[in-house]
Coordinates of N, CA and C in Angstrom, one line a residue:
X1 N -26.9 -34.8 -20.6 CA -26.9 -33.4 -20.9 C -25.6 -33.1 -20.0
X2 N -25.5 -33.3 -18.7 CA -24.0 -32.8 -17.8 C -22.9 -33.4 -18.5
X3 N -22.9 -34.6 -18.9 CA -22.0 -35.1 -20.2 C -21.6 -34.3 -21.1
X4 N -22.4 -33.8 -21.8 CA -22.2 -33.2 -22.9 C -21.7 -31.6 -22.6
X5 N -22.2 -31.3 -21.6 CA -21.5 -29.7 -20.9 C -20.1 -29.9 -20.5
X6 N -19.8 -31.2 -20.0 CA -18.4 -31.1 -19.5 C -17.5 -31.6 -20.3
X7 N -18.1 -32.3 -21.9 CA -17.0 -32.6 -22.7 C -16.6 -31.3 -23.6
X8 N -18.0 -30.3 -23.5 CA -17.5 -29.3 -24.7 C -16.6 -28.1 -23.6
X9 N -17.1 -28.1 -22.3 CA -16.0 -27.3 -21.8 C -14.5 -27.9 -21.7
X10 N -14.1 -29.0 -21.5 CA -13.1 -29.9 -22.0 C -12.3 -29.4 -23.1
X11 N -13.1 -29.4 -24.1 CA -12.9 -29.3 -25.6 C -12.3 -27.9 -25.6
X12 N -13.2 -26.9 -24.8 CA -12.8 -25.3 -25.3 C -11.9 -25.0 -24.5
X13 N -11.6 -25.5 -23.5 CA -10.3 -25.4 -22.3 C -9.1 -25.8 -23.4
X14 N -9.3 -26.9 -23.9 CA -7.9 -27.8 -24.8 C -7.7 -26.8 -25.8
X15 N -8.8 -26.2 -26.6 CA -8.9 -25.2 -27.8 C -8.1 -24.0 -27.4
X16 N -8.4 -23.5 -26.0 CA -7.7 -22.3 -25.6 C -6.3 -22.4 -25.5
X17 N -6.1 -23.8 -24.9 CA -4.7 -23.8 -24.5 C -3.7 -23.9 -25.8
X18 N -4.3 -24.6 -26.6 CA -3.3 -24.8 -27.7 C -3.3 -23.9 -28.8
X19 N -4.3 -22.9 -29.1 CA -4.3 -21.8 -30.1 C -4.0 -20.6 -29.4
X20 N -4.3 -20.4 -28.3 CA -4.4 -19.0 -27.7 C -3.2 -18.7 -26.5
X21 N -3.1 -19.6 -25.6 CA -2.4 -19.5 -24.7 C -0.9 -19.7 -24.8
X22 N 0.1 -19.1 -23.6 CA 1.3 -19.2 -24.1 C 2.1 -19.6 -22.9
X23 N 3.1 -20.4 -22.7 CA 3.8 -21.1 -21.8 C 5.0 -19.7 -21.4
X24 N 5.2 -19.8 -20.2 CA 5.8 -18.3 -19.9 C 7.2 -18.7 -19.3
X25 N 8.3 -17.6 -19.2 CA 9.3 -17.6 -18.4 C 9.4 -16.9 -17.2
X26 N 8.6 -15.7 -17.4 CA 8.6 -15.0 -16.3 C 7.2 -14.1 -16.4
X27 N 6.5 -14.2 -15.3 CA 5.2 -13.6 -14.8 C 4.9 -13.3 -13.3
X28 N 4.2 -12.0 -13.4 CA 4.0 -11.0 -12.1 C 2.5 -11.0 -12.1
X29 N 1.8 -10.7 -11.1 CA 0.6 -10.2 -10.9 C 0.2 -10.4 -9.5
X30 N -1.2 -10.4 -9.0 CA -1.8 -10.4 -7.8 C -2.3 -11.7 -7.1
X31 N -2.2 -12.0 -5.9 CA -2.8 -13.0 -5.4 C -3.8 -12.6 -4.2
X32 N -4.7 -13.4 -4.1 CA -5.6 -13.2 -3.1 C -5.8 -14.3 -2.3
X33 N -5.3 -14.4 -1.1 CA -5.7 -15.3 0.0 C -6.3 -15.5 0.9
X34 N -6.9 -16.6 1.5 CA -8.0 -16.7 2.6 C -7.6 -17.7 3.5
X35 N -7.5 -17.7 4.7 CA -7.5 -18.7 5.6 C -8.6 -18.5 6.8
X36 N -8.4 -19.3 7.8 CA -9.4 -18.9 8.9 C -9.6 -17.8 9.9
X37 N -8.5 -17.1 9.8 CA -8.2 -16.1 10.7 C -8.3 -14.7 9.8
X38 N -7.7 -14.8 8.5 CA -7.7 -13.4 7.8 C -7.6 -13.2 6.4
X39 N -7.9 -12.6 5.3 CA -7.7 -12.5 4.2 C -6.7 -11.8 3.5
X40 N -6.0 -12.0 2.4 CA -4.8 -11.3 2.0 C -4.7 -10.9 0.8
X41 N -4.0 -9.7 0.3 CA -3.9 -9.5 -1.0 C -2.3 -9.3 -1.0
X42 N -2.2 -9.7 -2.3 CA -0.5 -9.5 -2.0 C -0.1 -9.7 -3.8
X43 N 1.2 -9.7 -4.0 CA 2.4 -9.6 -5.2 C 2.8 -11.0 -5.4
X44 N 2.7 -11.6 -6.9 CA 3.2 -12.9 -6.8 C 4.1 -12.8 -8.1
X45 N 5.1 -13.5 -8.3 CA 6.1 -13.5 -9.3 C 6.5 -14.9 -9.6
X46 N 6.5 -15.4 -10.8 CA 7.1 -16.6 -10.9 C 8.2 -16.8 -12.1
X47 N 9.2 -17.1 -11.7 CA 10.3 -17.3 -12.9 C 10.5 -19.0 -12.9
X48 N 10.7 -19.3 -14.3 CA 11.0 -20.5 -15.0 C 12.3 -20.5 -14.8
X49 N 12.9 -21.8 -14.1 CA 14.2 -22.0 -13.9 C 14.7 -23.1 -14.5
X50 N 14.1 -24.2 -14.9 CA 14.2 -25.4 -15.5 C 13.0 -25.9 -16.3
X51 N 13.0 -27.1 -17.0 CA 11.9 -27.5 -17.6 C 10.9 -28.0 -16.6
X52 N 9.6 -27.3 -16.6 CA 8.6 -27.6 -15.7 C 9.0 -27.0 -14.4
X53 N 9.7 -26.7 -14.1 CA 10.3 -25.7 -12.7 C 10.3 -24.6 -12.5
X54 N 9.5 -23.9 -11.9 CA 9.4 -22.5 -11.3 C 9.7 -22.2 -10.1
X55 N 10.1 -20.9 -9.9 CA 10.5 -20.5 -8.6 C 9.2 -19.4 -8.2
X56 N 8.6 -19.3 -7.3 CA 7.6 -18.4 -7.1 C 7.7 -17.6 -6.1
X57 N 7.8 -16.2 -5.8 CA 7.9 -15.5 -4.6 C 6.4 -15.0 -4.4
X58 N 5.8 -14.9 -2.9 CA 4.6 -14.3 -2.7 C 4.8 -13.3 -1.7
X59 N 4.4 -12.0 -1.8 CA 4.5 -11.1 -0.5 C 3.0 -10.6 -0.5
X60 N 2.7 -11.0 0.7 CA 1.3 -10.9 0.9 C 0.9 -10.1 2.4
X61 N -0.3 -9.6 2.4 CA -0.7 -8.9 3.9 C -2.0 -8.4 3.9
X62 N -2.6 -8.6 5.1 CA -4.1 -8.1 5.3 C -3.9 -7.1 5.7
X63 N -2.9 -6.0 5.6 CA -2.8 -4.7 5.7 C -3.1 -4.1 7.1
X64 N -2.8 -5.3 8.1 CA -3.3 -5.0 9.5 C -2.3 -5.6 10.5
X65 N -2.5 -6.9 10.6 CA -1.3 -7.5 12.0 C -0.8 -8.7 11.0
X66 N -0.9 -8.8 9.7 CA 0.0 -10.1 9.1 C 0.5 -9.8 7.7
X67 N 1.8 -9.9 7.6 CA 2.4 -10.0 6.6 C 3.4 -10.9 6.3
X68 N 3.4 -11.7 5.4 CA 4.4 -12.8 5.0 C 5.1 -12.7 3.8
X69 N 6.4 -13.3 3.5 CA 7.0 -13.4 2.2 C 7.0 -15.0 2.1
X70 N 7.0 -15.4 1.0 CA 7.2 -17.3 0.9 C 8.3 -17.0 -0.4
X71 N 9.0 -18.2 -0.6 CA 9.6 -18.6 -1.7 C 9.5 -19.7 -1.7
X72 N 8.8 -20.3 -2.9 CA 8.5 -21.7 -3.1 C 9.0 -22.2 -4.6
X73 N 9.5 -23.5 -4.4 CA 9.9 -24.0 -5.7 C 8.8 -24.7 -6.2
X74 N 8.2 -25.1 -7.4 CA 7.1 -25.6 -8.0 C 7.4 -26.5 -9.3
X75 N 7.1 -27.8 -9.2 CA 7.0 -28.8 -10.2 C 5.7 -28.6 -11.0
X76 N 5.7 -28.5 -12.2 CA 4.4 -28.5 -13.1 C 4.4 -29.7 -14.1
X77 N 3.1 -30.1 -14.1 CA 2.7 -31.0 -15.0 C 1.6 -31.1 -15.9
X78 N 1.4 -31.4 -17.1 CA 0.4 -31.1 -17.9 C -0.6 -31.6 -17.4
X79 N -1.9 -31.3 -18.0 CA -3.4 -32.0 -17.5 C -3.8 -32.1 -19.1
X80 N -4.3 -31.3 -19.8 CA -4.8 -31.1 -21.3 C -3.7 -30.8 -22.0
X81 N -2.9 -29.9 -22.0 CA -1.7 -29.4 -22.5 C -0.8 -29.0 -21.5
X82 N 0.4 -28.2 -22.2 CA 1.3 -27.4 -21.4 C 1.1 -26.2 -20.6
X83 N -0.3 -25.7 -21.4 CA -0.9 -24.7 -21.0 C -1.8 -24.5 -19.5
X84 N -2.3 -26.0 -19.6 CA -3.4 -26.3 -18.2 C -2.7 -27.2 -17.6
X85 N -2.2 -26.7 -16.4 CA -1.5 -28.0 -16.0 C -1.8 -28.1 -14.2
X86 N -1.0 -28.6 -13.4 CA -1.5 -28.9 -12.1 C 0.1 -28.6 -11.4
X87 N 0.2 -28.1 -10.4 CA 1.7 -28.2 -9.6 C 1.8 -28.4 -8.3
X88 N 2.9 -28.5 -7.5 CA 2.9 -28.8 -6.4 C 4.4 -28.4 -5.9
X89 N 4.7 -28.3 -4.6 CA 5.8 -27.5 -4.2 C 6.3 -27.3 -2.9
X90 N 7.3 -26.6 -2.5 CA 7.6 -26.4 -1.1 C 8.7 -25.3 -1.1
X91 N 8.6 -24.8 0.2 CA 9.8 -23.7 0.1 C 9.6 -23.0 1.7
X92 N 10.2 -22.0 1.8 CA 10.2 -21.2 3.3 C 9.4 -19.9 3.3
X93 N 9.0 -19.5 4.6 CA 8.1 -18.3 4.7 C 8.9 -17.8 5.8
X94 N 8.7 -16.1 6.0 CA 9.0 -15.5 7.0 C 7.8 -14.3 7.0
X95 N 7.7 -13.9 8.3 CA 6.8 -12.8 8.2 C 6.7 -12.3 9.9
X96 N 5.4 -11.5 9.9 CA 5.2 -10.9 11.2 C 3.6 -11.2 11.1
X97 N 2.9 -11.9 12.2 CA 1.9 -12.7 12.2 C 1.3 -12.3 13.5
X98 N -0.2 -12.7 13.7 CA -0.9 -12.7 14.7 C -1.0 -14.2 15.2
X99 N -1.0 -14.3 16.4 CA -1.4 -15.8 17.1 C -2.5 -16.0 17.9
X100 N -3.2 -17.2 17.9 CA -4.3 -17.4 19.0 C -3.9 -18.9 19.5
X101 N -4.0 -18.6 21.1 CA -3.9 -19.9 22.0 C -5.1 -19.7 22.9
X102 N -5.6 -21.3 22.8 CA -6.6 -21.5 23.4 C -6.2 -21.9 25.0
X103 N -6.8 -21.4 26.1 CA -6.5 -21.4 27.5 C -7.6 -22.4 28.0
X104 N -7.4 -23.7 28.4 CA -8.4 -25.0 28.3 C -9.0 -24.5 30.0
X105 N -8.4 -23.9 30.7 CA -8.6 -23.5 32.0 C -9.8 -22.4 32.3
X106 N -9.4 -21.4 31.8 CA -10.3 -20.0 31.4 C -11.3 -20.1 30.4
X107 N -11.0 -21.2 29.4 CA -11.6 -21.2 28.2 C -12.0 -19.9 27.4
X108 N -10.6 -19.3 27.2 CA -10.4 -18.1 26.8 C -9.5 -18.2 25.4
X109 N -9.3 -17.3 24.5 CA -8.5 -17.4 23.5 C -7.5 -16.2 23.6
X110 N -6.3 -16.4 23.9 CA -5.1 -15.4 24.0 C -4.7 -15.0 22.6
X111 N -5.1 -13.6 22.1 CA -4.6 -13.3 21.0 C -3.1 -12.1 21.2
X112 N -2.4 -12.7 20.4 CA -0.9 -11.8 20.2 C -0.8 -11.6 18.7
X113 N -0.2 -10.3 18.7 CA 0.1 -9.9 17.5 C 1.5 -9.5 17.5
X114 N 2.1 -9.2 16.4 CA 3.6 -8.7 16.0 C 4.5 -9.7 16.3
X115 N 4.0 -11.2 16.1 CA 5.1 -12.1 16.3 C 5.8 -12.5 15.2
X116 N 7.5 -12.5 15.2 CA 8.2 -12.6 13.9 C 8.0 -14.3 14.1
X117 N 7.6 -14.6 12.4 CA 7.6 -15.8 12.4 C 8.1 -16.6 11.4
X118 N 8.9 -17.9 11.4 CA 9.4 -18.4 10.2 C 8.7 -20.0 9.9
X119 N 8.4 -20.3 9.0 CA 8.2 -21.6 8.6 C 8.0 -22.3 7.3
X120 N 7.6 -23.2 7.2 CA 7.8 -23.9 5.7 C 6.4 -24.2 5.2
X121 N 6.5 -23.6 3.7 CA 5.3 -23.6 3.0 C 5.3 -25.1 2.3
X122 N 4.0 -25.6 1.7 CA 3.9 -26.4 0.9 C 2.6 -25.7 0.0
X123 N 2.7 -26.1 -1.3 CA 1.8 -25.6 -2.4 C 1.4 -26.7 -3.3
X124 N 0.1 -26.7 -3.7 CA -0.5 -27.5 -4.7 C -1.6 -26.7 -5.2
X125 N -1.6 -26.9 -6.8 CA -2.7 -26.1 -7.5 C -2.8 -26.5 -8.9
X126 N -3.7 -25.8 -9.6 CA -3.8 -25.8 -11.2 C -3.5 -24.7 -11.6
X127 N -3.4 -24.7 -12.9 CA -3.1 -23.3 -13.6 C -3.4 -23.6 -14.9
X128 N -4.3 -22.4 -15.5 CA -4.5 -22.1 -16.8 C -3.7 -20.9 -17.3
X129 N -3.1 -21.2 -18.6 CA -2.3 -20.0 -19.2 C -3.5 -19.5 -20.5
X130 N -4.2 -18.4 -20.4 CA -5.1 -17.9 -21.7 C -4.4 -16.7 -22.1
X131 N -3.9 -16.5 -23.6 CA -3.5 -15.2 -23.9 C -2.3 -14.8 -23.2
X132 N -2.2 -13.7 -22.6 CA -0.9 -13.4 -21.8 C -1.0 -13.2 -20.4
X133 N -2.0 -14.0 -19.9 CA -2.2 -14.4 -18.4 C -2.5 -15.8 -18.0
X134 N -1.6 -15.8 -16.7 CA -1.8 -17.4 -16.3 C -2.7 -17.0 -14.8
X135 N -3.7 -17.8 -15.1 CA -4.6 -17.8 -13.7 C -4.3 -18.9 -12.8
X136 N -4.2 -19.2 -11.4 CA -4.1 -20.2 -10.9 C -5.0 -20.3 -9.6
X137 N -5.4 -21.6 -9.3 CA -6.2 -22.1 -7.9 C -5.3 -22.9 -7.0
X138 N -5.0 -22.4 -5.9 CA -3.8 -23.3 -5.2 C -4.0 -23.4 -3.3
X139 N -3.8 -24.3 -2.9 CA -4.0 -24.5 -1.6 C -2.4 -24.5 -1.1
X140 N -2.2 -23.5 -0.2 CA -0.8 -23.1 0.4 C -0.9 -23.5 2.0
X141 N -0.7 -24.8 2.7 CA -0.1 -25.0 3.9 C 1.0 -24.2 4.6
X142 N 0.9 -23.9 5.6 CA 2.1 -23.2 6.4 C 2.5 -24.1 7.7
X143 N 3.5 -24.7 8.0 CA 3.9 -25.4 9.1 C 4.8 -24.4 9.6
X144 N 4.5 -23.8 11.0 CA 5.2 -23.0 11.9 C 6.4 -23.5 12.6
X145 N 7.1 -23.0 12.1 CA 8.8 -23.3 13.0 C 9.2 -22.5 14.3
X146 N 8.9 -21.1 14.1 CA 8.7 -20.3 15.4 C 8.0 -19.1 14.8
X147 N 7.8 -18.7 16.4 CA 7.1 -17.3 16.5 C 5.5 -17.3 16.3
X148 N 4.8 -18.3 16.3 CA 3.5 -18.8 16.3 C 3.1 -19.7 17.0
X149 N 1.9 -19.6 17.9 CA 1.5 -21.1 18.6 C 1.1 -22.0 17.5
X150 N 0.0 -21.6 16.8 CA -0.5 -22.6 16.0 C 0.7 -23.1 15.1
X151 N 0.8 -24.6 14.9 CA 1.6 -25.4 14.2 C 1.5 -25.4 12.7
X152 N 0.0 -25.1 12.4 CA -0.5 -25.3 11.1 C -1.7 -24.3 10.8
X153 N -1.3 -23.7 9.3 CA -2.2 -23.0 9.0 C -2.6 -23.1 7.5
X154 N -3.6 -23.4 6.7 CA -3.8 -23.2 5.3 C -4.5 -22.5 5.0
X155 N -3.9 -22.1 3.5 CA -4.8 -20.8 2.7 C -5.0 -21.1 1.4
X156 N -6.1 -20.8 1.0 CA -6.4 -20.9 -0.2 C -6.2 -19.7 -1.0
X157 N -5.9 -19.7 -2.4 CA -5.2 -18.5 -3.0 C -5.6 -18.7 -4.4
X158 N -6.0 -17.4 -5.1 CA -6.3 -17.4 -6.3 C -5.6 -16.2 -7.1
X159 N -4.8 -16.5 -7.9 CA -3.6 -15.6 -8.6 C -3.9 -15.3 -10.0
X160 N -3.4 -14.2 -10.3 CA -3.6 -13.7 -12.2 C -2.1 -12.8 -12.2
X161 N -1.6 -13.7 -13.0 CA 0.1 -13.1 -13.4 C 0.1 -12.7 -14.8
X162 N 0.2 -11.5 -15.3 CA 0.7 -11.2 -16.7 C 1.9 -11.7 -17.1
X163 N 2.2 -12.0 -18.0 CA 3.3 -13.1 -18.6 C 4.2 -11.6 -19.2
X164 N 5.2 -11.9 -18.4 CA 6.3 -10.3 -19.2 C 7.3 -11.2 -20.0
X165 N 7.6 -12.4 -20.2 CA 8.6 -13.3 -20.9 C 8.1 -14.4 -21.2
X166 N 7.8 -14.6 -22.3 CA 7.2 -16.3 -23.1 C 8.5 -17.0 -22.7
X167 N 7.8 -18.4 -22.8 CA 9.1 -19.4 -22.6 C 9.8 -19.5 -23.8
X168 N 9.3 -19.3 -25.2 CA 10.2 -19.5 -26.1 C 11.3 -18.1 -26.3
X169 N 10.6 -16.9 -26.0 CA 11.9 -16.0 -25.7 C 13.0 -16.3 -24.9
X170 N 12.5 -16.8 -23.7 CA 13.5 -17.3 -22.5 C 14.5 -18.2 -23.2
X171 N 14.0 -19.3 -23.7 CA 14.7 -20.2 -24.4 C 15.7 -19.7 -25.4
X172 N 15.1 -18.9 -26.4 CA 16.1 -18.3 -27.3 C 17.0 -17.5 -26.9
X173 N 16.7 -16.6 -25.6 CA 17.8 -15.9 -25.1 C 18.9 -16.7 -24.5
X174 N 18.3 -17.8 -24.0 CA 19.1 -19.0 -23.2 C 20.4 -19.7 -24.5
X175 N 19.7 -19.7 -25.4 CA 20.6 -20.4 -26.6 C 21.4 -19.5 -27.1
X176 N 21.1 -18.1 -27.2 CA 22.2 -17.1 -27.8 C 23.3 -16.7 -26.5
X177 N 22.8 -16.8 -25.4 CA 23.9 -16.8 -24.3 C 25.0 -17.9 -24.5
X178 N 24.2 -19.2 -24.8 CA 25.2 -20.3 -24.4 C 26.3 -20.3 -26.0
X179 N 25.5 -19.8 -26.9 CA 26.2 -19.5 -28.6 C 27.4 -18.6 -28.0
X180 N 27.2 -17.5 -27.5 CA 28.2 -16.6 -27.5 C 29.1 -16.9 -26.6
X181 N 29.0 -17.8 -25.6 CA 29.7 -18.3 -24.7 C 30.6 -19.5 -25.5
X182 N 30.1 -20.3 -26.0 CA 30.8 -21.2 -27.1 C 32.2 -20.6 -27.9
X183 N 31.4 -19.3 -28.4 CA 32.1 -18.7 -29.4 C 33.2 -17.9 -28.9
X184 N 33.3 -17.6 -27.6 CA 34.3 -17.1 -26.7 C 35.2 -18.0 -26.2
X185 N 35.1 -19.0 -26.1 CA 35.7 -20.5 -25.5 C 36.2 -21.0 -26.7
X186 N 35.7 -20.9 -28.3 CA 36.5 -21.5 -29.2 C 37.8 -20.8 -29.6
X187 N 38.8 -21.5 -29.8 CA 40.0 -21.3 -30.1 C 40.3 -21.3 -31.8
X188 N 40.5 -19.8 -32.1 CA 40.7 -19.7 -33.8 C 41.7 -21.0 -34.3
X189 N 41.5 -21.1 -35.6 CA 42.1 -22.2 -36.2 C 43.8 -21.8 -36.2
X190 N 44.4 -20.3 -36.7 CA 45.4 -20.2 -36.9 C 46.3 -20.3 -35.3
X191 N 45.6 -20.0 -34.3 CA 46.0 -20.2 -33.1 C 46.4 -21.8 -32.8
X192 N 45.2 -22.5 -33.3 CA 45.4 -24.3 -32.9 C 46.7 -24.5 -33.8
X193 N 46.7 -24.2 -35.1 CA 48.0 -24.7 -35.6 C 49.4 -24.1 -35.3
X194 N 49.2 -23.0 -34.7 CA 50.6 -22.4 -34.3 C 51.0 -22.9 -33.0
X195 N 49.9 -23.5 -32.3 CA 50.1 -24.5 -31.0 C 50.8 -25.8 -31.3
X196 N 50.3 -26.5 -32.1 CA 50.9 -27.8 -32.6 C 52.3 -27.8 -33.1
X197 N 52.6 -26.5 -33.8 CA 54.0 -26.3 -34.1 C 55.1 -26.1 -33.1
X198 N 54.6 -25.0 -31.9 CA 55.5 -24.8 -31.0 C 55.6 -26.1 -30.1
X199 N 54.3 -26.9 -30.0 CA 54.9 -28.2 -29.3 C 55.6 -28.9 -29.8
X200 N 56.0 -29.3 -30.9 CA 56.8 -30.1 -32.0 C 58.0 -29.3 -31.9
X201 N 58.2 -28.0 -31.7 CA 59.5 -27.3 -31.6 C 60.1 -27.5 -30.3

């Protein structure tokens, strides 16, 4: 019975991916994050910059002591189709965060806030594009370089982004720009002929 349910579910998502979902060039939306210390709500924007390669910016905050901005380069790989994929990547982050330090002598946790932090972000997740929305579930570890005592923090995130520019539209605009560029660089035939005679003379 479980095998049948799993098969039906896979076929259903495959059908949605093929018939309904759209690959995207530009998408923006909300991201909900959670780690061991706090939960965040933020804005996320993805821009496709090459085949299966996107740049994602995430501005998130707990509206209290923690606000960060991350810029991550992500590589996408299809699972069932191009609309249901997994992705991974890395980037940088800056922010203002709280910090927790354990004092083994006093057995106390020293809490500070307002720390200006700089770190390296890694990311890995899965993404499904249905209709005009890209929904993703990811894990985003942060490695601290400065400003915070904890070297590592991991965050689970759920994002929902509305597609503003579809991949086909983006490719069409790119082709139009390239065509216009080629046309501008093309030398008219009469000028080519004139230049040949001028060289002979």
